[in-house]
Coordinates of C-alpha atoms in Angstrom, one line a residue:
X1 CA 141.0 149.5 -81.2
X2 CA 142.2 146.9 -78.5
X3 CA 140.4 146.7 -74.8
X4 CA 143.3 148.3 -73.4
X5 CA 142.7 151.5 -75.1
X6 CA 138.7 151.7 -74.5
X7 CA 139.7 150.6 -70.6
X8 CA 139.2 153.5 -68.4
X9 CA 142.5 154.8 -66.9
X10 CA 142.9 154.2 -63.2
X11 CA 141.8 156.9 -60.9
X12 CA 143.0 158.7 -57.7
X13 CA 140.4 157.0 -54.9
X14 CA 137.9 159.4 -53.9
X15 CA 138.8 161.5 -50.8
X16 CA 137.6 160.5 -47.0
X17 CA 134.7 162.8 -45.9
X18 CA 135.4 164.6 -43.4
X19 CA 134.8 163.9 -39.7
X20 CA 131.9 165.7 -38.0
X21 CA 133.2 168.1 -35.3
X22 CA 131.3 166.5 -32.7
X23 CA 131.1 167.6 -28.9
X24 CA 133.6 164.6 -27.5
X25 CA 136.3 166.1 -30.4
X26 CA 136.3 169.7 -28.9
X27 CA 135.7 168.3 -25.8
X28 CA 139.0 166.3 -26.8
X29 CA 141.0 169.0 -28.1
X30 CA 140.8 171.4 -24.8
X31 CA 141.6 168.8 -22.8
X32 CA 144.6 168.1 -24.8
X33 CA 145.6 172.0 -25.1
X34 CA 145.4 171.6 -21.3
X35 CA 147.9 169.4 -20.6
X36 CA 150.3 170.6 -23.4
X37 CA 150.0 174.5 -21.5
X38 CA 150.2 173.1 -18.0
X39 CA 153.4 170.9 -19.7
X40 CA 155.0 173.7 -21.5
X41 CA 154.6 175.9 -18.3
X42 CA 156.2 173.2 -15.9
X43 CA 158.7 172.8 -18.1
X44 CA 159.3 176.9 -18.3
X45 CA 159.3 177.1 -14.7
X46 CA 161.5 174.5 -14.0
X47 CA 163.9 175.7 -16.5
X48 CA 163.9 179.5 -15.3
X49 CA 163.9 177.8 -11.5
X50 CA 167.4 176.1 -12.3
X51 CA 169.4 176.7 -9.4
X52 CA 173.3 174.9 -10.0
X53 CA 174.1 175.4 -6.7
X54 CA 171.2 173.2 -5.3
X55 CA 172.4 171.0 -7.7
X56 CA 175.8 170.5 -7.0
X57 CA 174.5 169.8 -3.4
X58 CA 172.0 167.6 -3.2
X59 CA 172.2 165.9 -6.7
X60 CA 175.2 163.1 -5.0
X61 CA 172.5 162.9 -2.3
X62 CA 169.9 161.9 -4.9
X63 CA 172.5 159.3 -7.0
X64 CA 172.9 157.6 -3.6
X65 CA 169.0 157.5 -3.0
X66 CA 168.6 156.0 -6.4
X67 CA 171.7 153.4 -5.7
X68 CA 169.6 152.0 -2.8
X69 CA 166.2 151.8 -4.6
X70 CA 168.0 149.5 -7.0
X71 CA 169.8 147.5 -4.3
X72 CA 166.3 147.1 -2.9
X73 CA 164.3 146.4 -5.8
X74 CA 166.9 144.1 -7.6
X75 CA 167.8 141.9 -4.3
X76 CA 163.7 141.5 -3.7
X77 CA 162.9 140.8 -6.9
X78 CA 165.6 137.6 -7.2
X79 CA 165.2 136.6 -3.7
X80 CA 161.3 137.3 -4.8
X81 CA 162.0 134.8 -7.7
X82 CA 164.1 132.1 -6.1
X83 CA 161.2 131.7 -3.2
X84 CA 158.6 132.2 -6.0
X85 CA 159.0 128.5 -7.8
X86 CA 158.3 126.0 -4.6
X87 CA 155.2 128.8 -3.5
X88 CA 153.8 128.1 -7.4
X89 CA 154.5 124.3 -7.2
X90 CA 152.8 124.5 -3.8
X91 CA 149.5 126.2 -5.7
X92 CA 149.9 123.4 -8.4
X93 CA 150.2 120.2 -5.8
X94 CA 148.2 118.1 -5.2
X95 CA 149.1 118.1 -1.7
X96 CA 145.8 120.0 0.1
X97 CA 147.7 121.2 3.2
X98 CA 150.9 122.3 0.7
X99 CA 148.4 123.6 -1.1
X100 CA 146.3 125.9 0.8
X101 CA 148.9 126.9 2.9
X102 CA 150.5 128.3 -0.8
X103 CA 146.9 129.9 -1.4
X104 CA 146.4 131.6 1.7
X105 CA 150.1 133.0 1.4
X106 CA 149.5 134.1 -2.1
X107 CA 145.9 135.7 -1.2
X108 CA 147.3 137.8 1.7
X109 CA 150.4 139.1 0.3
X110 CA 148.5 140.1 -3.0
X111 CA 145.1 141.2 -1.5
X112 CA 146.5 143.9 1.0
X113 CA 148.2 146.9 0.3
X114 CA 152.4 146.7 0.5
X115 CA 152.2 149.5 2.4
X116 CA 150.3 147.7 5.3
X117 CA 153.0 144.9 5.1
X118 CA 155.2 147.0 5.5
X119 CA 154.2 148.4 8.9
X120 CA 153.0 145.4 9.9
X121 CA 156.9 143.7 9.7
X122 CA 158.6 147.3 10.9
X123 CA 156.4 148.3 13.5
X124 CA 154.0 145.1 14.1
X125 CA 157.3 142.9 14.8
X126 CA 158.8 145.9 16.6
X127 CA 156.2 144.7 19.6
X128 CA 157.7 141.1 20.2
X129 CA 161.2 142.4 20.2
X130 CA 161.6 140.2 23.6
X131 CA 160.9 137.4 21.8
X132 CA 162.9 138.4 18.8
X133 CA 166.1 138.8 20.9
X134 CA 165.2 135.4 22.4
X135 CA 165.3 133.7 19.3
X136 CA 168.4 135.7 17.9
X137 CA 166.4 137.6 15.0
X138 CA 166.3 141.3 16.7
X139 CA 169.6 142.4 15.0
X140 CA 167.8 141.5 11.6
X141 CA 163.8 143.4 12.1
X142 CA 165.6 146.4 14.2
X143 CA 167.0 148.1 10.9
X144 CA 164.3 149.5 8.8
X145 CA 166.7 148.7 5.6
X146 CA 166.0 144.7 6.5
X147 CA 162.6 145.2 7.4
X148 CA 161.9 146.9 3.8
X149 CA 163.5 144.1 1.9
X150 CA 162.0 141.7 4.1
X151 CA 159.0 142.8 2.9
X152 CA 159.1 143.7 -1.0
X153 CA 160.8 139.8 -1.2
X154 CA 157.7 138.2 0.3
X155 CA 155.5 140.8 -1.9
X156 CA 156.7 140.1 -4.7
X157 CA 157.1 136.4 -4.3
X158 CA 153.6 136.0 -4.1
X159 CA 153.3 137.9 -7.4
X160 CA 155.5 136.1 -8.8
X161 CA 154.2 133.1 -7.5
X162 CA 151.2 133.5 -9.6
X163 CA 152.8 134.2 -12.8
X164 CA 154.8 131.4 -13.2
X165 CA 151.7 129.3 -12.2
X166 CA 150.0 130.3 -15.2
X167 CA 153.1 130.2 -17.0
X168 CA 153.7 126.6 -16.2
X169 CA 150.0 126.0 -16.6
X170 CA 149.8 127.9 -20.3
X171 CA 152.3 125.0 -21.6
X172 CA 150.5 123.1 -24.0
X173 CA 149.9 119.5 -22.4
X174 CA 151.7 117.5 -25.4
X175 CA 154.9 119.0 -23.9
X176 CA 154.6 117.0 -21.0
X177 CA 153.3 113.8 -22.8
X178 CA 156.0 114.2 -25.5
X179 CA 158.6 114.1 -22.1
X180 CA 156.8 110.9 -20.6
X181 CA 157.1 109.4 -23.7
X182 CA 160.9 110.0 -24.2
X183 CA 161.0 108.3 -20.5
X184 CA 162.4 111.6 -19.2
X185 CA 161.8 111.4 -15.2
X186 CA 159.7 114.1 -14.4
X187 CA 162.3 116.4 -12.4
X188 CA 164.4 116.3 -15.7
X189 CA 161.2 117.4 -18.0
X190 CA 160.3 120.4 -15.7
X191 CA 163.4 121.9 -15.3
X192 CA 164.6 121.3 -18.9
X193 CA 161.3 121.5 -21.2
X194 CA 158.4 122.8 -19.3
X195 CA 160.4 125.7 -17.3
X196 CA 161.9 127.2 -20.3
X197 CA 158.4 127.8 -22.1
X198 CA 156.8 128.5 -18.9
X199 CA 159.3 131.6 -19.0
X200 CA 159.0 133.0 -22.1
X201 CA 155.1 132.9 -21.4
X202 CA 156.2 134.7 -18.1
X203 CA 158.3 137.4 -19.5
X204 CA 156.2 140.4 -20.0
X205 CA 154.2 140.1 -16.5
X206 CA 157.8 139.8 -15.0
X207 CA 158.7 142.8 -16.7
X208 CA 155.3 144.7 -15.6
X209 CA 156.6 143.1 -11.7
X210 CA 159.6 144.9 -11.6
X211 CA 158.4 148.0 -12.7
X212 CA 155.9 147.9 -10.2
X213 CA 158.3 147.0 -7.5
X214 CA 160.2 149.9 -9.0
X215 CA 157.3 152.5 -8.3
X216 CA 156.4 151.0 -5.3
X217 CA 159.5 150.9 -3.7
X218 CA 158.9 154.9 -2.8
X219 CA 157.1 153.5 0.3
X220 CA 160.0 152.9 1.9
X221 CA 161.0 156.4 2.6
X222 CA 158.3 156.4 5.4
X223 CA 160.2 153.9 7.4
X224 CA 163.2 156.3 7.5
X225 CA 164.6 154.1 4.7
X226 CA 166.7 157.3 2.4
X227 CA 166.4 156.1 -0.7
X228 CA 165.7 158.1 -4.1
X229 CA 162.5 159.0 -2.1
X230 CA 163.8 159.6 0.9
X231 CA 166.7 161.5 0.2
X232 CA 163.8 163.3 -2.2
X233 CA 162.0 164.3 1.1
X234 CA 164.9 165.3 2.4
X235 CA 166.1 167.6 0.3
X236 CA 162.5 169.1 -0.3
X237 CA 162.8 170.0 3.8
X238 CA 166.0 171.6 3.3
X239 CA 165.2 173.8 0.7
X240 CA 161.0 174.0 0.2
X241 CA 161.8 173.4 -3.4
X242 CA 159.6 171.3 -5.5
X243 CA 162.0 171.1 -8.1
X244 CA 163.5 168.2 -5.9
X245 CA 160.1 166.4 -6.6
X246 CA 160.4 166.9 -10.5
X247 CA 164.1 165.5 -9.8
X248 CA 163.0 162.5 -8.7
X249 CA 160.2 161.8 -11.4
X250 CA 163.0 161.9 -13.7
X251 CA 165.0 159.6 -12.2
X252 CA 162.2 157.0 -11.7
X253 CA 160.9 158.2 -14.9
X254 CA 164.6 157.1 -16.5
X255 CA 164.2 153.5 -14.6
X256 CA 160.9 152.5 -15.8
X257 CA 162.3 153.6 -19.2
X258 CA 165.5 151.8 -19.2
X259 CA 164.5 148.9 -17.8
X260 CA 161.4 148.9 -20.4
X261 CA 163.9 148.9 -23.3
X262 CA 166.3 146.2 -21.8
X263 CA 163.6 144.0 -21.1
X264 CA 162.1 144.4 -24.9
X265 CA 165.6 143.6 -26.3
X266 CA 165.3 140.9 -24.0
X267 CA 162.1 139.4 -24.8
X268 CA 163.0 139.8 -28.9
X269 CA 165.6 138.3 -28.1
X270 CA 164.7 135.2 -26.7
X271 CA 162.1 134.8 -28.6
X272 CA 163.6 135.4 -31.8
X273 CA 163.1 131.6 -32.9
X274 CA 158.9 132.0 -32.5
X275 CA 158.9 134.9 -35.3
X276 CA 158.0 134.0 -39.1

């Protein structure tokens, strides 16, 4: 009789015990059945709530709303970008008045809430509009549409700011010896070696910026600014429907979304060479 034959056949692993039912689980499971009820009856309410008429009215209102928070967000966040690179080289220098002056720009704009910048540019500049017309700059801080974009640019550049700095810093040091060493001057290895990697590094926290921006960019409906949110409010005063609200979730809901896929596609795609 060979070895094979005496050899035990294989066997079906034994099964997992089960879990213990403990307090947390049921705890878990009501909480879940919660917020499946309360979604299934928002969901049954708007659906029974559907009125085509309101609609038809207000739904070209709400395109242009969402139009503008685009405009908004996109111009900030590239205006954001452009004045981003000289605020991170200012963080990086060596240069202590560049410097500090970089850091104390960097610490305000991130450390208060946009919100507060934002009423401190439309209504705080609203004060010295003597001064504003004497120096030819009233025309731009007397529409709430400048003030707002004014605003998200220098917000988000300080954002920004930061994470390129730690983009630029994450790039291994041989990178730059490896540039020296070809006799590359040092203008030519930033911008053509350490820039690049500093940007892949950077893509996801640019990708979380935006979104942000996206979400935050609501804000903007209290300085009589009629964007998505705005025309949202507007609409909800009209007609005392909160339907308009659910609207407008969507819609930003649909953004976040979007932009979440395009910037994966974008992130696989650019960093296709990295992946075994």
């Amino acid at each position: 009789m060979s070895i094979a034959e005496t050899m035990i056949p294989p066997q079906a692993p034994p099964p997992a015990p089960p879990k213990p039912y403990t307090l947390s689980r049921f705890i878990g499971s009501v909480t879940l059945g919660i917020w499946l009820a309360l979604a299934v009856g928002i969901f049954l309410t708007v659906v029974n709530g559907w009125d085509p008429e309101k609609f038809s009215r207000y739904g070209p209102s709400f395109l242009s709303g969402l139009g503008v928070t685009l405009t908004l967000v996109i111009s900030s966040i590239i205006m954001g970008a452009i004045l981003s690179l000289p605020v991170a080289l200012g963080r990086m220098s060596k240069n202590k008045i560049w410097s500090w002056l970089s850091y104390a720009y960097v610490y305000f704009f991130r450390g208060t809430p946009l919100i507060t910048q934002l009423f401190l540019v439309y209504y705080g500049l609203g004060s010295f509009r003597p001064q504003l017309e004497a120096v030819g700059l009233w025309w731009f801080f007397r529409d709430a549409w400048n003030c707002a974009l004014f605003t998200f640019t220098l917000n988000t550049a300080a954002y920004q700011a930061e994470i390129l700095r730690g983009a630029i810093q994450s790039v291994p040091r041989g990178q730059h010896e490896g540039a020296a060493a070809l006799g590359l001057p040092q203008r030519v290895a930033f911008f053509k070696i350490i820039l690049p990697q500093a940007m892949i590094v950077a893509l996801r926290p640019y990708g979380n910026e935006i979104i942000l921006m996206i979400k935050g960019s609501a804000i903007v409906a209290i300085v009589t600014v009629l964007d998505l949110m705005g025309e949202t409010r507007r609409a909800f005063s009209r007609t005392f429907d909160y339907q308009m609200y659910v609207w407008a979730a969507v819609l930003y809901l649909l953004m976040v979304e979007l932009l979440r896929n395009i910037w994966a596609w974008f992130e696989a795609r650019l960093t296709r060479h990295l992946k075994r």
